[in-house]
């Protein structure tokens, strides 16, 4: 029998507010115009409208910006499952840029694959949406570290 | 005998101008305040001063921004070696965030490891400089694709 | 609308025989005892029984062996979709070893995510099966290069 | 000033014997014919002669085998720096296969980049040696976890 898709139970009942407050402190997100659209157990979505300021030399959204929203979407997916007194850090990620980030907006979907106590393995997909058509433009695999007893402080 | 460190010979005598013009078209670079400080055969450096607008929730420069300058530094290192009629695309990269990007500025150093005809393998290191002390904060390994016969156009 | 899961159409009607013949030439597979159990369009499975000869220092199957079957499963998934005169090469892969490879056997499932003309992006999951329980033990993301006009020869 | 190359000081005076004993328990190494040729602080080398049994369909050493010796070389480089009561696990690695593993033997050189308390970041290069010529055939970047208080037992 194949394993079922896990149903994650958050340990912190206030995980939505906690994750949203942390996202609000990531000033880079407001600089590029990214929004945390969905926060669910083990899953988040970041949406990013196209703007000339975030493009590369071909006029598409820069691969590093694609990586930025993929990194944050998957990192916050991990953060939904950690206790209230635990913050998260990205250890590393690997991203394939599969198609140009060519669209009116991008949607990054981050999900937890394996929620370990110290390390959390996640994945993200980024889609470019153009004329209501979704194109997969990036695929990411990531390792997150949970810092127990180090609640994230509002600075 | 171990192989010598390769001395790269650019195929395009105007590679510096070409690479600098491309960088100038990456609008994200001026949005975050990054500068292309060094362009040499198979090597570039991008410098990025700390600014609150590019930080994450702990006040350090966001890992996605670190990835952005590492991606561009290594991609342009590849681009120094391609012919004038060839543009480059990032296929994928993998980055370890080793220490917080905590400093007055970051220096990303991109270098070519293996310049293939179609695929170019590169590496980048990112340092955070604080009180004249350099700390390695990220390590990246990247695959670049050379698009022959597709010169990058000034849009 | 989210994109549908792609239904892949092989270009080579004899893809099963071609892929199986190539697998049979990978002598390492018979050395470690791996079997190509499933070959479908854009998908393959490699099965590997536990044997002491392929273990690491803790008695579990070595992570490099896990990587070997993940690499081959995903590479052959790509190979099911290439024309008869095209062979494939692994450009790179990234693998997370999520749990010890502790079981009577491993199942590596490779699948194509994006079948490009030159580059094919794939993914693999490896499960350890113990007492009929499946545990995800590795997750891989991979880039494959299609070498057009270079049919693989029976040596 | 650029940082100096770190000089690592092993915490366990018997690190060479400990690492060699662990390698001897990796049965896969004797199956493929790999030898731990060099053990130094933060550095190891694994040598692997070419044999038909470890090849892929083109007659070169299989990429998974290249990954296996790169993984072990870098993992043992990390292990030279851990205390006697600490064992190591591979969290993940990413490897670029740069050239065919075509030679009479391979040399994998693993080195520690950043020895953290919990996570150790390493790198490996694999060379194929043919007629006394060294060709870089793979480049790896890896994350290792140190399991404190869990000495590796002779099983």
mmCIF file of N, CA and C in Angstrom, chain B residues 2-64:
data_model
loop_
_atom_site.group_PDB
_atom_site.id
_atom_site.type_symbol
_atom_site.label_atom_id
_atom_site.label_comp_id
_atom_site.label_asym_id
_atom_site.label_seq_id
_atom_site.Cartn_x
_atom_site.Cartn_y
_atom_site.Cartn_z
ATOM 1 N N UNK B 2 47.524 17.057 -10.973
ATOM 2 C CA UNK B 2 46.242 17.748 -10.891
ATOM 3 C C UNK B 2 46.140 18.746 -12.040
ATOM 4 N N UNK B 3 44.915 18.976 -12.522
ATOM 5 C CA UNK B 3 44.768 19.965 -13.598
ATOM 6 C C UNK B 3 45.053 21.364 -13.061
ATOM 7 N N UNK B 4 45.583 22.192 -13.930
ATOM 8 C CA UNK B 4 45.785 23.595 -13.574
ATOM 9 C C UNK B 4 44.428 24.296 -13.508
ATOM 10 N N UNK B 5 44.393 25.385 -12.804
ATOM 11 C CA UNK B 5 43.204 26.232 -12.848
ATOM 12 C C UNK B 5 43.108 26.814 -14.250
ATOM 13 N N UNK B 6 41.944 26.685 -14.885
ATOM 14 C CA UNK B 6 41.864 27.118 -16.285
ATOM 15 C C UNK B 6 41.986 28.633 -16.410
ATOM 16 N N UNK B 7 42.683 29.042 -17.463
ATOM 17 C CA UNK B 7 42.722 30.457 -17.835
ATOM 18 C C UNK B 7 41.749 30.605 -18.993
ATOM 19 N N UNK B 8 40.707 31.351 -18.796
ATOM 20 C CA UNK B 8 39.677 31.433 -19.822
ATOM 21 C C UNK B 8 39.996 32.546 -20.821
ATOM 22 N N UNK B 9 39.757 32.247 -22.096
ATOM 23 C CA UNK B 9 39.925 33.229 -23.167
ATOM 24 C C UNK B 9 38.556 33.589 -23.708
ATOM 25 N N UNK B 10 38.075 34.814 -23.466
ATOM 26 C CA UNK B 10 36.752 35.192 -23.987
ATOM 27 C C UNK B 10 36.734 35.141 -25.511
ATOM 28 N N UNK B 11 35.593 34.677 -26.065
ATOM 29 C CA UNK B 11 35.449 34.621 -27.527
ATOM 30 C C UNK B 11 35.004 35.960 -28.086
ATOM 31 N N UNK B 12 34.443 36.783 -27.235
ATOM 32 C CA UNK B 12 33.926 38.088 -27.661
ATOM 33 C C UNK B 12 34.809 39.160 -27.024
ATOM 34 N N UNK B 13 35.582 39.897 -27.840
ATOM 35 C CA UNK B 13 36.474 40.914 -27.251
ATOM 36 C C UNK B 13 35.713 41.993 -26.478
ATOM 37 N N UNK B 14 34.433 42.173 -26.824
ATOM 38 C CA UNK B 14 33.635 43.205 -26.151
ATOM 39 C C UNK B 14 32.786 42.623 -25.028
ATOM 40 N N UNK B 15 33.271 41.558 -24.397
ATOM 41 C CA UNK B 15 32.436 40.884 -23.398
ATOM 42 C C UNK B 15 32.105 41.776 -22.211
ATOM 43 N N UNK B 16 33.020 42.668 -21.840
ATOM 44 C CA UNK B 16 32.745 43.504 -20.659
ATOM 45 C C UNK B 16 31.554 44.422 -20.925
ATOM 46 N N UNK B 17 31.563 45.104 -22.052
ATOM 47 C CA UNK B 17 30.458 46.006 -22.380
ATOM 48 C C UNK B 17 29.158 45.227 -22.529
ATOM 49 N N UNK B 18 29.237 44.083 -23.209
ATOM 50 C CA UNK B 18 28.041 43.274 -23.432
ATOM 51 C C UNK B 18 27.427 42.824 -22.105
ATOM 52 N N UNK B 19 28.269 42.341 -21.198
ATOM 53 C CA UNK B 19 27.759 41.861 -19.914
ATOM 54 C C UNK B 19 27.233 43.032 -19.080
ATOM 55 N N UNK B 20 27.928 44.137 -19.093
ATOM 56 C CA UNK B 20 27.470 45.300 -18.319
ATOM 57 C C UNK B 20 26.133 45.838 -18.862
ATOM 58 N N UNK B 21 25.972 45.822 -20.184
ATOM 59 C CA UNK B 21 24.712 46.309 -20.768
ATOM 60 C C UNK B 21 23.562 45.392 -20.369
ATOM 61 N N UNK B 22 23.823 44.081 -20.330
ATOM 62 C CA UNK B 22 22.780 43.137 -19.930
ATOM 63 C C UNK B 22 22.403 43.357 -18.467
ATOM 64 N N UNK B 23 23.416 43.486 -17.615
ATOM 65 C CA UNK B 23 23.158 43.724 -16.194
ATOM 66 C C UNK B 23 22.311 44.981 -16.010
ATOM 67 N N UNK B 24 22.601 46.012 -16.792
ATOM 68 C CA UNK B 24 21.857 47.274 -16.667
ATOM 69 C C UNK B 24 20.390 47.087 -17.019
ATOM 70 N N UNK B 25 20.086 46.043 -17.823
ATOM 71 C CA UNK B 25 18.686 45.776 -18.170
ATOM 72 C C UNK B 25 17.963 44.951 -17.116
ATOM 73 N N UNK B 26 18.685 44.405 -16.146
ATOM 74 C CA UNK B 26 18.040 43.655 -15.065
ATOM 75 C C UNK B 26 17.523 44.648 -14.032
ATOM 76 N N UNK B 27 16.282 45.051 -14.187
ATOM 77 C CA UNK B 27 15.771 46.131 -13.334
ATOM 78 C C UNK B 27 15.755 45.743 -11.863
ATOM 79 N N UNK B 28 15.625 44.440 -11.582
ATOM 80 C CA UNK B 28 15.627 44.014 -10.188
ATOM 81 C C UNK B 28 16.912 44.445 -9.484
ATOM 82 N N UNK B 29 18.016 44.514 -10.249
ATOM 83 C CA UNK B 29 19.298 44.857 -9.626
ATOM 84 C C UNK B 29 19.286 46.298 -9.095
ATOM 85 N N UNK B 30 18.690 47.205 -9.847
ATOM 86 C CA UNK B 30 18.638 48.573 -9.303
ATOM 87 C C UNK B 30 17.587 48.672 -8.210
ATOM 88 N N UNK B 31 16.535 47.851 -8.284
ATOM 89 C CA UNK B 31 15.533 47.874 -7.204
ATOM 90 C C UNK B 31 16.163 47.480 -5.859
ATOM 91 N N UNK B 32 16.999 46.442 -5.869
ATOM 92 C CA UNK B 32 17.600 46.014 -4.596
ATOM 93 C C UNK B 32 18.898 46.774 -4.295
ATOM 94 N N UNK B 33 19.437 47.490 -5.282
ATOM 95 C CA UNK B 33 20.638 48.294 -5.045
ATOM 96 C C UNK B 33 21.930 47.547 -5.315
ATOM 97 N N UNK B 34 21.886 46.528 -6.203
ATOM 98 C CA UNK B 34 23.083 45.722 -6.485
ATOM 99 C C UNK B 34 23.894 46.342 -7.613
ATOM 100 N N UNK B 35 25.210 46.147 -7.533
ATOM 101 C CA UNK B 35 26.128 46.739 -8.499
ATOM 102 C C UNK B 35 27.045 45.643 -9.047
ATOM 103 N N UNK B 36 27.284 45.673 -10.359
ATOM 104 C CA UNK B 36 28.215 44.718 -10.974
ATOM 105 C C UNK B 36 29.619 45.297 -10.846
ATOM 106 N N UNK B 37 30.360 44.836 -9.849
ATOM 107 C CA UNK B 37 31.606 45.516 -9.475
ATOM 108 C C UNK B 37 32.803 45.032 -10.281
ATOM 109 N N UNK B 38 32.805 43.772 -10.655
ATOM 110 C CA UNK B 38 33.963 43.192 -11.351
ATOM 111 C C UNK B 38 33.467 42.309 -12.488
ATOM 112 N N UNK B 39 34.087 42.447 -13.672
ATOM 113 C CA UNK B 39 33.782 41.569 -14.821
ATOM 114 C C UNK B 39 35.104 41.129 -15.425
ATOM 115 N N UNK B 40 35.429 39.858 -15.271
ATOM 116 C CA UNK B 40 36.660 39.300 -15.825
ATOM 117 C C UNK B 40 36.334 37.997 -16.541
ATOM 118 N N UNK B 41 37.245 37.455 -17.307
ATOM 119 C CA UNK B 41 36.933 36.211 -18.026
ATOM 120 C C UNK B 41 36.547 35.082 -17.074
ATOM 121 N N UNK B 42 35.314 34.627 -17.159
ATOM 122 C CA UNK B 42 34.850 33.527 -16.316
ATOM 123 C C UNK B 42 34.614 33.907 -14.879
ATOM 124 N N UNK B 43 34.515 35.185 -14.582
ATOM 125 C CA UNK B 43 34.394 35.645 -13.195
ATOM 126 C C UNK B 43 33.686 36.992 -13.122
ATOM 127 N N UNK B 44 32.733 37.128 -12.202
ATOM 128 C CA UNK B 44 32.171 38.456 -11.919
ATOM 129 C C UNK B 44 31.917 38.586 -10.414
ATOM 130 N N UNK B 45 31.788 39.824 -9.991
ATOM 131 C CA UNK B 45 31.387 40.118 -8.612
ATOM 132 C C UNK B 45 30.215 41.077 -8.615
ATOM 133 N N UNK B 46 29.233 40.778 -7.770
ATOM 134 C CA UNK B 46 28.127 41.710 -7.530
ATOM 135 C C UNK B 46 28.195 42.134 -6.069
ATOM 136 N N UNK B 47 28.108 43.439 -5.850
ATOM 137 C CA UNK B 47 28.138 43.993 -4.496
ATOM 138 C C UNK B 47 26.756 44.540 -4.150
ATOM 139 N N UNK B 48 26.370 44.349 -2.903
ATOM 140 C CA UNK B 48 25.024 44.746 -2.481
ATOM 141 C C UNK B 48 25.071 45.329 -1.071
ATOM 142 N N UNK B 49 24.862 46.637 -0.928
ATOM 143 C CA UNK B 49 24.817 47.229 0.421
ATOM 144 C C UNK B 49 23.546 46.803 1.157
ATOM 145 N N UNK B 50 23.658 46.694 2.477
ATOM 146 C CA UNK B 50 22.485 46.388 3.297
ATOM 147 C C UNK B 50 21.509 47.561 3.254
ATOM 148 N N UNK B 51 20.234 47.235 3.108
ATOM 149 C CA UNK B 51 19.166 48.231 3.196
ATOM 150 C C UNK B 51 17.974 47.552 3.837
ATOM 151 N N UNK B 52 17.220 48.236 4.682
ATOM 152 C CA UNK B 52 16.074 47.602 5.347
ATOM 153 C C UNK B 52 15.082 46.995 4.342
ATOM 154 N N UNK B 53 14.981 47.589 3.155
ATOM 155 C CA UNK B 53 13.957 47.130 2.204
ATOM 156 C C UNK B 53 14.195 45.709 1.708
ATOM 157 N N UNK B 54 15.398 45.173 1.872
ATOM 158 C CA UNK B 54 15.680 43.856 1.288
ATOM 159 C C UNK B 54 15.853 42.782 2.364
ATOM 160 N N UNK B 55 15.337 43.046 3.556
ATOM 161 C CA UNK B 55 15.562 42.118 4.665
ATOM 162 C C UNK B 55 14.419 41.119 4.825
ATOM 163 N N UNK B 56 14.716 40.084 5.634
ATOM 164 C CA UNK B 56 13.693 39.134 6.048
ATOM 165 C C UNK B 56 13.255 39.460 7.484
ATOM 166 N N UNK B 57 12.582 38.515 8.133
ATOM 167 C CA UNK B 57 11.953 38.813 9.416
ATOM 168 C C UNK B 57 12.944 39.012 10.563
ATOM 169 N N UNK B 58 14.211 38.588 10.387
ATOM 170 C CA UNK B 58 15.201 38.771 11.453
ATOM 171 C C UNK B 58 16.065 40.014 11.229
ATOM 172 N N UNK B 59 15.797 40.750 10.145
ATOM 173 C CA UNK B 59 16.566 41.959 9.877
ATOM 174 C C UNK B 59 17.801 41.734 9.018
ATOM 175 N N UNK B 60 18.055 40.472 8.621
ATOM 176 C CA UNK B 60 19.177 40.181 7.726
ATOM 177 C C UNK B 60 18.678 40.226 6.283
ATOM 178 N N UNK B 61 19.611 40.312 5.349
ATOM 179 C CA UNK B 61 19.198 40.303 3.940
ATOM 180 C C UNK B 61 18.564 38.943 3.625
ATOM 181 N N UNK B 62 17.433 38.981 2.931
ATOM 182 C CA UNK B 62 16.633 37.779 2.650
ATOM 183 C C UNK B 62 17.429 36.756 1.832
ATOM 184 N N UNK B 63 17.271 35.483 2.182
ATOM 185 C CA UNK B 63 17.954 34.417 1.458
ATOM 186 C C UNK B 63 17.652 34.418 -0.033
ATOM 187 N N UNK B 64 16.463 34.840 -0.395
ATOM 188 C CA UNK B 64 16.126 34.916 -1.815
ATOM 189 C C UNK B 64 16.921 36.005 -2.522
#
